[in-house]
mmCIF file of C-alpha atoms in Angstrom:
data_model
loop_
_atom_site.group_PDB
_atom_site.id
_atom_site.type_symbol
_atom_site.label_atom_id
_atom_site.label_comp_id
_atom_site.label_asym_id
_atom_site.label_seq_id
_atom_site.Cartn_x
_atom_site.Cartn_y
_atom_site.Cartn_z
ATOM 1 C CA MET A 1 -10.188 -3.034 -6.772
ATOM 2 C CA PHE A 2 -13.176 -3.223 -4.433
ATOM 3 C CA ARG A 3 -13.901 0.515 -4.449
ATOM 4 C CA PRO A 4 -16.992 2.669 -4.332
ATOM 5 C CA ILE A 5 -16.888 5.679 -6.634
ATOM 6 C CA ILE A 6 -17.640 8.992 -4.978
ATOM 7 C CA SER A 7 -19.542 10.969 -7.589
ATOM 8 C CA ALA A 8 -19.026 14.296 -5.863
ATOM 9 C CA LEU A 9 -15.490 14.510 -7.223
ATOM 10 C CA LEU A 10 -15.136 16.667 -10.303
ATOM 11 C CA VAL A 11 -14.391 15.087 -13.662
ATOM 12 C CA VAL A 12 -12.678 17.522 -15.983
ATOM 13 C CA ILE A 13 -12.039 17.583 -19.699
ATOM 14 C CA ILE A 14 -8.764 19.343 -20.372
ATOM 15 C CA VAL A 15 -8.685 21.472 -23.483
ATOM 16 C CA ALA A 16 -5.259 21.786 -25.085
ATOM 17 C CA GLY A 17 -3.941 25.281 -25.402
ATOM 18 C CA ALA A 18 -1.857 27.974 -23.782
ATOM 19 C CA VAL A 19 -1.528 27.915 -19.998
ATOM 20 C CA SER A 20 -3.616 30.692 -18.514
ATOM 21 C CA ALA A 21 -3.212 32.321 -15.124
ATOM 22 C CA GLN A 22 -6.168 30.316 -13.869
ATOM 23 C CA GLU A 23 -4.564 27.052 -15.017
ATOM 24 C CA ALA A 24 -1.374 27.909 -13.181
ATOM 25 C CA GLU A 25 -3.347 27.827 -9.900
ATOM 26 C CA ARG A 26 -4.604 24.305 -10.308
ATOM 27 C CA VAL A 27 -3.177 20.820 -10.206
ATOM 28 C CA VAL A 28 -4.685 18.338 -12.647
ATOM 29 C CA VAL A 29 -4.594 14.717 -11.496
ATOM 30 C CA LEU A 30 -4.775 12.138 -14.277
ATOM 31 C CA THR A 31 -6.125 8.927 -12.751
ATOM 32 C CA HIS A 32 -8.304 5.856 -13.282
ATOM 33 C CA ASP A 33 -12.064 5.636 -12.931
ATOM 34 C CA SER A 34 -11.851 4.086 -9.457
ATOM 35 C CA PHE A 35 -10.234 7.102 -7.809
ATOM 36 C CA ALA A 36 -12.205 8.101 -4.719
ATOM 37 C CA MET A 37 -11.354 10.479 -1.912
ATOM 38 C CA THR A 38 -13.456 12.544 0.469
ATOM 39 C CA GLU A 39 -14.175 16.145 -0.426
ATOM 40 C CA GLU A 40 -13.020 17.187 3.042
ATOM 41 C CA VAL A 41 -9.499 15.801 2.521
ATOM 42 C CA LEU A 42 -9.123 17.376 -0.912
ATOM 43 C CA ALA A 43 -10.523 20.677 0.385
ATOM 44 C CA ALA A 44 -7.965 20.688 3.198
ATOM 45 C CA PHE A 45 -5.163 20.312 0.638
ATOM 46 C CA GLU A 46 -6.607 23.164 -1.432
ATOM 47 C CA GLU A 47 -6.863 25.418 1.605
ATOM 48 C CA HIS A 48 -3.315 24.626 2.708
ATOM 49 C CA THR A 49 -1.700 25.122 -0.715
ATOM 50 C CA GLY A 50 -3.994 27.600 -2.458
ATOM 51 C CA LEU A 51 -4.229 25.161 -5.362
ATOM 52 C CA ARG A 52 -7.393 23.891 -7.000
ATOM 53 C CA VAL A 53 -7.517 20.116 -7.478
ATOM 54 C CA GLU A 54 -9.095 18.815 -10.673
ATOM 55 C CA ILE A 55 -9.519 15.079 -11.207
ATOM 56 C CA LEU A 56 -9.365 13.711 -14.767
ATOM 57 C CA ARG A 57 -10.550 10.109 -14.883
ATOM 58 C CA SER A 58 -9.339 8.148 -17.890
ATOM 59 C CA GLY A 59 -10.738 4.611 -17.821
ATOM 60 C CA ASP A 60 -8.915 1.700 -16.219
ATOM 61 C CA ALA A 61 -5.212 1.669 -15.377
ATOM 62 C CA GLY A 62 -4.186 0.394 -18.802
ATOM 63 C CA GLN A 63 -6.239 2.993 -20.663
ATOM 64 C CA MET A 64 -4.910 5.741 -18.403
ATOM 65 C CA VAL A 65 -1.285 4.782 -19.057
ATOM 66 C CA ASN A 66 -1.895 4.565 -22.802
ATOM 67 C CA GLN A 67 -3.435 8.051 -22.815
ATOM 68 C CA ALA A 68 -0.509 9.433 -20.844
ATOM 69 C CA ILE A 69 1.952 7.930 -23.314
ATOM 70 C CA LEU A 70 0.085 9.194 -26.371
ATOM 71 C CA SER A 71 -0.085 12.717 -24.906
ATOM 72 C CA LYS A 72 3.445 12.818 -23.443
ATOM 73 C CA ASN A 73 4.443 15.823 -25.570
ATOM 74 C CA ASN A 74 1.412 17.755 -24.300
ATOM 75 C CA PRO A 75 0.512 16.157 -20.954
ATOM 76 C CA LEU A 76 -3.162 15.939 -20.032
ATOM 77 C CA GLY A 77 -2.366 16.575 -16.384
ATOM 78 C CA ASP A 78 0.326 17.493 -13.911
ATOM 79 C CA VAL A 79 0.465 14.276 -11.917
ATOM 80 C CA LEU A 80 -0.603 10.720 -12.737
ATOM 81 C CA TYR A 81 -1.939 8.384 -10.059
ATOM 82 C CA GLY A 82 -2.931 4.744 -10.338
ATOM 83 C CA VAL A 83 -0.329 3.031 -12.524
ATOM 84 C CA ASP A 84 0.333 -0.325 -10.873
ATOM 85 C CA ASN A 85 3.108 -2.872 -11.105
ATOM 86 C CA THR A 86 1.426 -4.685 -14.016
ATOM 87 C CA PHE A 87 1.774 -1.586 -16.234
ATOM 88 C CA LEU A 88 4.684 0.202 -14.546
ATOM 89 C CA SER A 89 7.412 -0.837 -16.975
ATOM 90 C CA ARG A 90 5.392 0.434 -19.938
ATOM 91 C CA ALA A 91 5.076 3.853 -18.329
ATOM 92 C CA LEU A 92 8.747 4.008 -17.327
ATOM 93 C CA GLU A 93 9.996 2.942 -20.755
ATOM 94 C CA ALA A 94 7.881 5.673 -22.349
ATOM 95 C CA GLU A 95 9.616 8.238 -20.087
ATOM 96 C CA ILE A 96 6.409 10.021 -19.140
ATOM 97 C CA PHE A 97 7.560 10.898 -15.603
ATOM 98 C CA ALA A 98 9.873 13.559 -14.192
ATOM 99 C CA PRO A 99 11.959 12.264 -11.249
ATOM 100 C CA TYR A 100 10.853 13.476 -7.834
ATOM 101 C CA GLU A 101 11.932 12.176 -4.427
ATOM 102 C CA SER A 102 9.254 13.154 -1.937
ATOM 103 C CA PRO A 103 10.455 13.931 1.600
ATOM 104 C CA GLU A 104 7.446 11.892 2.782
ATOM 105 C CA LEU A 105 9.110 8.712 1.489
ATOM 106 C CA GLN A 106 10.979 8.461 4.783
ATOM 107 C CA TYR A 107 7.726 7.179 6.295
ATOM 108 C CA VAL A 108 7.060 4.605 3.543
ATOM 109 C CA ASN A 109 7.929 0.942 3.728
ATOM 110 C CA ALA A 110 11.094 0.667 1.619
ATOM 111 C CA ASP A 111 9.862 -2.558 0.028
ATOM 112 C CA PHE A 112 7.353 -0.544 -1.977
ATOM 113 C CA ILE A 113 9.919 1.806 -3.577
ATOM 114 C CA PRO A 114 10.757 0.300 -6.994
ATOM 115 C CA ASP A 115 14.219 1.817 -7.510
ATOM 116 C CA ASP A 116 16.407 4.817 -6.729
ATOM 117 C CA THR A 117 15.358 6.906 -9.748
ATOM 118 C CA TYR A 118 12.174 8.105 -7.981
ATOM 119 C CA ARG A 119 10.261 8.431 -11.229
ATOM 120 C CA VAL A 120 7.213 7.094 -9.422
ATOM 121 C CA THR A 121 6.121 7.165 -5.795
ATOM 122 C CA PRO A 122 4.220 4.292 -4.133
ATOM 123 C CA VAL A 123 0.865 5.345 -2.689
ATOM 124 C CA ASP A 124 -1.117 2.204 -1.819
ATOM 125 C CA PHE A 125 -1.264 -1.549 -2.247
ATOM 126 C CA GLY A 126 -3.803 -4.326 -2.357
ATOM 127 C CA ASP A 127 -3.655 -8.092 -2.751
ATOM 128 C CA VAL A 128 -5.674 -10.161 -5.182
ATOM 129 C CA CYS A 129 -6.564 -13.352 -3.329
ATOM 130 C CA LEU A 130 -9.194 -16.056 -3.237
ATOM 131 C CA ASN A 131 -12.272 -15.080 -1.238
ATOM 132 C CA TYR A 132 -14.615 -17.708 0.145
ATOM 133 C CA ASP A 133 -18.106 -18.024 1.582
ATOM 134 C CA ILE A 134 -17.500 -18.870 5.252
ATOM 135 C CA ALA A 135 -20.900 -20.502 5.769
ATOM 136 C CA TYR A 136 -20.485 -22.861 2.808
ATOM 137 C CA PHE A 137 -17.165 -24.228 4.016
ATOM 138 C CA GLU A 138 -18.434 -24.624 7.576
ATOM 139 C CA GLU A 139 -21.711 -26.285 6.581
ATOM 140 C CA ASN A 140 -19.919 -28.720 4.281
ATOM 141 C CA ASP A 141 -17.075 -29.378 6.744
ATOM 142 C CA LEU A 142 -14.661 -28.474 3.967
ATOM 143 C CA SER A 143 -11.137 -27.302 4.711
ATOM 144 C CA LEU A 144 -9.747 -24.297 2.873
ATOM 145 C CA PRO A 145 -7.206 -24.784 0.086
ATOM 146 C CA GLY A 146 -3.736 -23.962 1.405
ATOM 147 C CA SER A 147 -1.988 -23.655 -1.941
ATOM 148 C CA LEU A 148 -2.756 -23.065 -5.593
ATOM 149 C CA SER A 149 -2.147 -26.762 -6.201
ATOM 150 C CA ASP A 150 -4.893 -27.643 -3.716
ATOM 151 C CA LEU A 151 -7.420 -26.078 -6.074
ATOM 152 C CA LEU A 152 -6.829 -29.009 -8.412
ATOM 153 C CA LEU A 153 -8.182 -31.496 -5.856
ATOM 154 C CA PRO A 154 -11.560 -33.061 -6.731
ATOM 155 C CA LYS A 155 -13.171 -31.713 -3.541
ATOM 156 C CA TYR A 156 -12.796 -28.161 -4.900
ATOM 157 C CA GLY A 157 -14.181 -29.037 -8.314
ATOM 158 C CA GLY A 158 -16.855 -26.592 -9.499
ATOM 159 C CA LEU A 159 -16.323 -24.223 -6.548
ATOM 160 C CA LEU A 160 -14.167 -21.434 -8.032
ATOM 161 C CA VAL A 161 -15.039 -18.510 -10.287
ATOM 162 C CA ALA A 162 -12.254 -16.352 -11.733
ATOM 163 C CA GLU A 163 -11.975 -13.460 -14.161
ATOM 164 C CA ASN A 164 -10.589 -13.362 -17.685
ATOM 165 C CA PRO A 165 -7.069 -11.838 -17.499
ATOM 166 C CA ALA A 166 -7.583 -10.209 -20.881
ATOM 167 C CA THR A 167 -10.491 -8.132 -19.566
ATOM 168 C CA SER A 168 -10.005 -7.930 -15.797
ATOM 169 C CA SER A 169 -7.313 -6.542 -13.488
ATOM 170 C CA PRO A 170 -7.847 -9.155 -10.738
ATOM 171 C CA GLY A 171 -8.021 -11.808 -13.436
ATOM 172 C CA LEU A 172 -4.605 -10.737 -14.698
ATOM 173 C CA ALA A 173 -3.229 -10.650 -11.148
ATOM 174 C CA PHE A 174 -4.397 -14.223 -10.509
ATOM 175 C CA LEU A 175 -2.859 -15.345 -13.805
ATOM 176 C CA LEU A 176 0.432 -13.744 -12.739
ATOM 177 C CA ALA A 177 0.285 -15.599 -9.425
ATOM 178 C CA THR A 178 0.119 -18.867 -11.369
ATOM 179 C CA VAL A 179 3.011 -17.772 -13.604
ATOM 180 C CA ALA A 180 5.064 -17.011 -10.494
ATOM 181 C CA GLU A 181 4.234 -20.373 -8.929
ATOM 182 C CA TYR A 182 4.573 -22.717 -11.927
ATOM 183 C CA GLY A 183 6.664 -20.806 -14.457
ATOM 184 C CA VAL A 184 6.513 -20.953 -18.243
ATOM 185 C CA GLU A 185 9.002 -23.780 -18.884
ATOM 186 C CA GLY A 186 9.440 -27.304 -17.601
ATOM 187 C CA ASP A 187 7.276 -30.366 -17.070
ATOM 188 C CA PHE A 188 4.409 -28.494 -15.407
ATOM 189 C CA THR A 189 3.880 -24.858 -16.385
ATOM 190 C CA TYR A 190 1.201 -22.304 -15.594
ATOM 191 C CA LEU A 191 -0.634 -23.485 -18.728
ATOM 192 C CA ASP A 192 -0.642 -27.071 -17.452
ATOM 193 C CA TYR A 193 -2.020 -25.740 -14.183
ATOM 194 C CA TRP A 194 -4.824 -23.884 -15.958
ATOM 195 C CA GLN A 195 -5.615 -26.959 -18.038
ATOM 196 C CA GLU A 196 -6.152 -28.893 -14.802
ATOM 197 C CA LEU A 197 -8.237 -26.034 -13.351
ATOM 198 C CA TYR A 198 -10.327 -26.245 -16.524
ATOM 199 C CA ASP A 199 -10.727 -29.983 -16.005
ATOM 200 C CA ASN A 200 -11.735 -29.309 -12.384
ATOM 201 C CA ASP A 201 -14.617 -27.128 -13.590
ATOM 202 C CA ILE A 202 -13.361 -23.603 -12.877
ATOM 203 C CA LEU A 203 -15.764 -20.920 -14.159
ATOM 204 C CA VAL A 204 -14.271 -17.900 -15.952
ATOM 205 C CA VAL A 205 -16.241 -14.678 -16.507
ATOM 206 C CA ASP A 206 -15.262 -11.357 -18.050
ATOM 207 C CA GLY A 207 -14.975 -9.090 -15.023
ATOM 208 C CA TRP A 208 -14.906 -8.739 -11.255
ATOM 209 C CA THR A 209 -18.502 -7.523 -10.943
ATOM 210 C CA ASP A 210 -19.863 -10.532 -12.836
ATOM 211 C CA ALA A 211 -17.711 -12.865 -10.761
ATOM 212 C CA TYR A 212 -18.309 -11.343 -7.328
ATOM 213 C CA TYR A 213 -21.936 -10.245 -7.558
ATOM 214 C CA GLY A 214 -23.107 -12.684 -10.216
ATOM 215 C CA GLU A 215 -21.438 -16.045 -9.558
ATOM 216 C CA PHE A 216 -20.015 -15.873 -6.026
ATOM 217 C CA LYS A 217 -22.182 -17.660 -3.474
ATOM 218 C CA VAL A 218 -22.481 -15.674 -0.248
ATOM 219 C CA ALA A 219 -24.875 -16.280 2.638
ATOM 220 C CA GLY A 220 -27.988 -14.142 2.255
ATOM 221 C CA ARG A 221 -27.616 -13.586 -1.509
ATOM 222 C CA ASP A 222 -29.835 -15.286 -4.033
ATOM 223 C CA THR A 223 -27.343 -15.156 -6.886
ATOM 224 C CA GLY A 224 -24.309 -17.300 -7.437
ATOM 225 C CA SER A 225 -23.398 -20.920 -6.865
ATOM 226 C CA ARG A 226 -19.593 -20.731 -6.505
ATOM 227 C CA PRO A 227 -18.300 -20.402 -2.918
ATOM 228 C CA MET A 228 -14.829 -19.221 -4.007
ATOM 229 C CA VAL A 229 -13.957 -16.191 -6.138
ATOM 230 C CA VAL A 230 -10.854 -14.327 -7.242
ATOM 231 C CA SER A 231 -11.190 -10.990 -5.451
ATOM 232 C CA TYR A 232 -9.243 -8.908 -2.921
ATOM 233 C CA ALA A 233 -7.968 -9.297 0.608
ATOM 234 C CA SER A 234 -9.931 -6.104 1.341
ATOM 235 C CA SER A 235 -13.264 -7.532 0.171
ATOM 236 C CA PRO A 236 -14.240 -9.094 3.548
ATOM 237 C CA PRO A 237 -14.075 -5.768 5.450
ATOM 238 C CA ALA A 238 -16.031 -4.141 2.651
ATOM 239 C CA GLU A 239 -18.727 -6.792 3.078
ATOM 240 C CA VAL A 240 -18.949 -5.919 6.773
ATOM 241 C CA LEU A 241 -18.912 -2.167 6.182
ATOM 242 C CA TYR A 242 -21.779 -2.236 3.692
ATOM 243 C CA SER A 243 -23.776 -4.982 5.371
ATOM 244 C CA GLU A 244 -27.309 -4.285 6.535
ATOM 245 C CA ASN A 245 -26.363 -6.247 9.667
ATOM 246 C CA PRO A 246 -22.715 -5.377 10.386
ATOM 247 C CA ASP A 247 -22.943 -6.891 13.877
ATOM 248 C CA VAL A 248 -23.113 -10.322 12.248
ATOM 249 C CA GLY A 249 -19.471 -9.915 11.325
ATOM 250 C CA ALA A 250 -17.613 -11.200 8.287
ATOM 251 C CA ILE A 251 -19.500 -13.566 5.997
ATOM 252 C CA THR A 252 -16.549 -13.938 3.629
ATOM 253 C CA GLY A 253 -12.851 -14.524 4.179
ATOM 254 C CA ALA A 254 -9.647 -14.192 2.178
ATOM 255 C CA ILE A 255 -7.098 -16.972 1.714
ATOM 256 C CA VAL A 256 -3.628 -15.471 2.098
ATOM 257 C CA ASP A 257 -1.331 -18.491 2.232
ATOM 258 C CA ASP A 258 2.112 -18.198 0.651
ATOM 259 C CA ASN A 259 2.150 -17.515 -3.096
ATOM 260 C CA MET A 260 -1.646 -17.615 -3.393
ATOM 261 C CA CYS A 261 -2.076 -13.844 -3.725
ATOM 262 C CA PHE A 262 -0.641 -11.266 -6.085
ATOM 263 C CA ARG A 263 0.173 -7.816 -4.744
ATOM 264 C CA GLN A 264 -0.834 -4.770 -6.771
ATOM 265 C CA ILE A 265 1.055 -1.593 -5.843
ATOM 266 C CA GLU A 266 -0.242 1.724 -7.155
ATOM 267 C CA TYR A 267 2.092 4.613 -7.876
ATOM 268 C CA ALA A 268 1.906 8.328 -8.558
ATOM 269 C CA GLY A 269 4.327 10.352 -10.647
ATOM 270 C CA VAL A 270 4.953 13.906 -11.788
ATOM 271 C CA LEU A 271 4.290 14.009 -15.536
ATOM 272 C CA ALA A 272 7.260 15.249 -17.550
ATOM 273 C CA GLY A 273 6.470 18.592 -19.138
ATOM 274 C CA ALA A 274 3.576 19.234 -16.762
ATOM 275 C CA ALA A 275 2.073 22.720 -16.848
ATOM 276 C CA ASN A 276 2.423 22.955 -13.067
ATOM 277 C CA GLU A 277 5.260 20.675 -11.975
ATOM 278 C CA GLY A 278 5.592 22.348 -8.576
ATOM 279 C CA ALA A 279 1.926 21.710 -7.841
ATOM 280 C CA ALA A 280 2.328 18.112 -8.976
ATOM 281 C CA ARG A 281 5.120 17.628 -6.443
ATOM 282 C CA GLN A 282 2.935 19.079 -3.711
ATOM 283 C CA PHE A 283 0.159 16.665 -4.612
ATOM 284 C CA VAL A 284 2.522 13.694 -4.521
ATOM 285 C CA ASP A 285 3.622 14.787 -1.041
ATOM 286 C CA PHE A 286 -0.024 15.111 -0.073
ATOM 287 C CA MET A 287 -0.820 11.565 -1.225
ATOM 288 C CA LEU A 288 1.785 10.312 1.249
ATOM 289 C CA SER A 289 0.532 12.508 4.073
ATOM 290 C CA PRO A 290 -1.308 10.912 7.021
ATOM 291 C CA ALA A 291 -4.499 12.756 6.039
ATOM 292 C CA PHE A 292 -4.622 11.074 2.617
ATOM 293 C CA GLN A 293 -3.186 7.709 3.638
ATOM 294 C CA GLU A 294 -5.676 7.299 6.487
ATOM 295 C CA GLU A 295 -8.574 7.726 4.059
ATOM 296 C CA LEU A 296 -7.415 5.098 1.550
ATOM 297 C CA PRO A 297 -8.902 1.962 3.163
ATOM 298 C CA LEU A 298 -12.504 3.145 3.397
ATOM 299 C CA ASN A 299 -12.528 5.100 0.131
ATOM 300 C CA MET A 300 -10.598 2.895 -2.298
ATOM 301 C CA PHE A 301 -10.334 -0.285 -0.213
ATOM 302 C CA VAL A 302 -6.578 -0.450 -0.481
ATOM 303 C CA PHE A 303 -3.858 -0.326 2.150
ATOM 304 C CA PRO A 304 -1.606 2.668 2.888
ATOM 305 C CA VAL A 305 2.121 2.389 2.158
ATOM 306 C CA ARG A 306 3.112 4.397 5.234
ATOM 307 C CA ASP A 307 4.140 2.263 8.179
ATOM 308 C CA ASP A 308 2.687 4.609 10.791
ATOM 309 C CA ILE A 309 -0.960 4.638 9.670
ATOM 310 C CA MET A 310 -3.519 2.973 11.917
ATOM 311 C CA LEU A 311 -6.065 0.988 9.930
ATOM 312 C CA PRO A 312 -9.767 1.597 10.580
ATOM 313 C CA GLU A 313 -11.322 -0.932 12.935
ATOM 314 C CA VAL A 314 -13.191 -2.850 10.237
ATOM 315 C CA PHE A 315 -9.930 -3.342 8.328
ATOM 316 C CA ALA A 316 -7.888 -4.219 11.393
ATOM 317 C CA LYS A 317 -10.463 -6.848 12.359
ATOM 318 C CA HIS A 318 -11.407 -8.369 9.012
ATOM 319 C CA ALA A 319 -8.590 -7.704 6.516
ATOM 320 C CA LEU A 320 -5.571 -9.976 6.170
ATOM 321 C CA ILE A 321 -2.277 -8.988 4.550
ATOM 322 C CA PRO A 322 -0.360 -11.861 2.930
ATOM 323 C CA GLU A 323 3.156 -12.313 4.279
ATOM 324 C CA ASN A 324 4.475 -13.885 1.086
ATOM 325 C CA PRO A 325 2.499 -12.855 -1.996
ATOM 326 C CA ALA A 326 3.545 -14.083 -5.424
ATOM 327 C CA HIS A 327 5.909 -11.840 -7.358
ATOM 328 C CA VAL A 328 6.736 -11.345 -11.023
ATOM 329 C CA ASP A 329 9.210 -8.680 -12.101
ATOM 330 C CA PRO A 330 7.361 -5.713 -13.674
ATOM 331 C CA ALA A 331 9.738 -5.715 -16.665
ATOM 332 C CA GLU A 332 8.956 -9.376 -17.315
ATOM 333 C CA ILE A 333 5.235 -8.655 -17.021
ATOM 334 C CA GLU A 334 5.536 -5.909 -19.620
ATOM 335 C CA ALA A 335 7.549 -8.087 -21.989
ATOM 336 C CA LYS A 336 5.422 -11.222 -21.667
ATOM 337 C CA ARG A 337 1.951 -10.135 -20.504
ATOM 338 C CA ASP A 338 0.239 -10.330 -23.904
ATOM 339 C CA GLU A 339 1.957 -13.612 -24.754
ATOM 340 C CA TRP A 340 0.904 -15.186 -21.447
ATOM 341 C CA ILE A 341 -2.688 -14.004 -21.869
ATOM 342 C CA GLN A 342 -2.911 -15.256 -25.455
ATOM 343 C CA ALA A 343 -1.590 -18.674 -24.452
ATOM 344 C CA TRP A 344 -4.062 -18.736 -21.545
ATOM 345 C CA MET A 345 -6.947 -17.975 -23.905
ATOM 346 C CA GLU A 346 -5.986 -20.862 -26.159
ATOM 347 C CA VAL A 347 -6.272 -23.206 -23.175
ATOM 348 C CA MET A 348 -9.307 -21.752 -21.432
ATOM 349 C CA LEU A 349 -11.564 -20.259 -24.127
ATOM 350 C CA ARG A 350 -11.738 -23.127 -26.538
#
């Protein structure tokens, strides 16, 4: 996701061995490389609980889940954060989590709670959507596409850059949106759709950084020639926040029409067999607390799952939340993800 990484957080290498008294006073959070939270918020949790928070970053979400599964008999941490709905079934089937129903869930939108086993707890969400260069569309008197099918029209030929779903999280999310919209059987499947995108001169690159900062055309940047990119609904407020001239306002927008976005929900869970399961539960509660939830938008550029959190002004003004994002069942994603990606590669990477 569109997230700055705060280097002040401590990255820890956990050495296997007996649990010492010092270890019993800490909570080890296994997470992905994009985890970011202010030192002040983490320090407040430490002061309140007497625990010491240690953050163990473990690559992207897929790598993190794989490490947690491989080490399930000797967990690397106490709590895992950052598994999303594209990898959730893999984690649940591997039984790496101990059930825990946080009392803070009463404040969470029930739509985000996956089931009544409480093996994982929703923490945040974000939507992968098309972003566009506002100036380009205005200067060329070009209307925005209002559906995925619109992208096949000749007037949008050569305008879109997307990411490879085999190497990119937003790329996979966009692929899943097309699976949800067109299916895998029938006269016109997601593969037929991608074939027509290919014929309409879509550009595919390996990752989000290459797409967004390399190929995406935005007013005031010298790089890029494509005025549409697969990114996040939270990218426009980030553009404003980090702009040298924030008073200018948003220079990019997100297209959030029905079924054009794919929602990524991130979860936390107490790792089964954790050295400090009680501390893990406290940290899960903390991640649902107003103090943590309020900091999510401007630190990890995702949205809080609590209904009572006021978004920062830049988000409230410039971020859009899709009313009807595309949906694919997590179990189906787990069962078919590799097959769908392989078939996509045969069409797109010839």
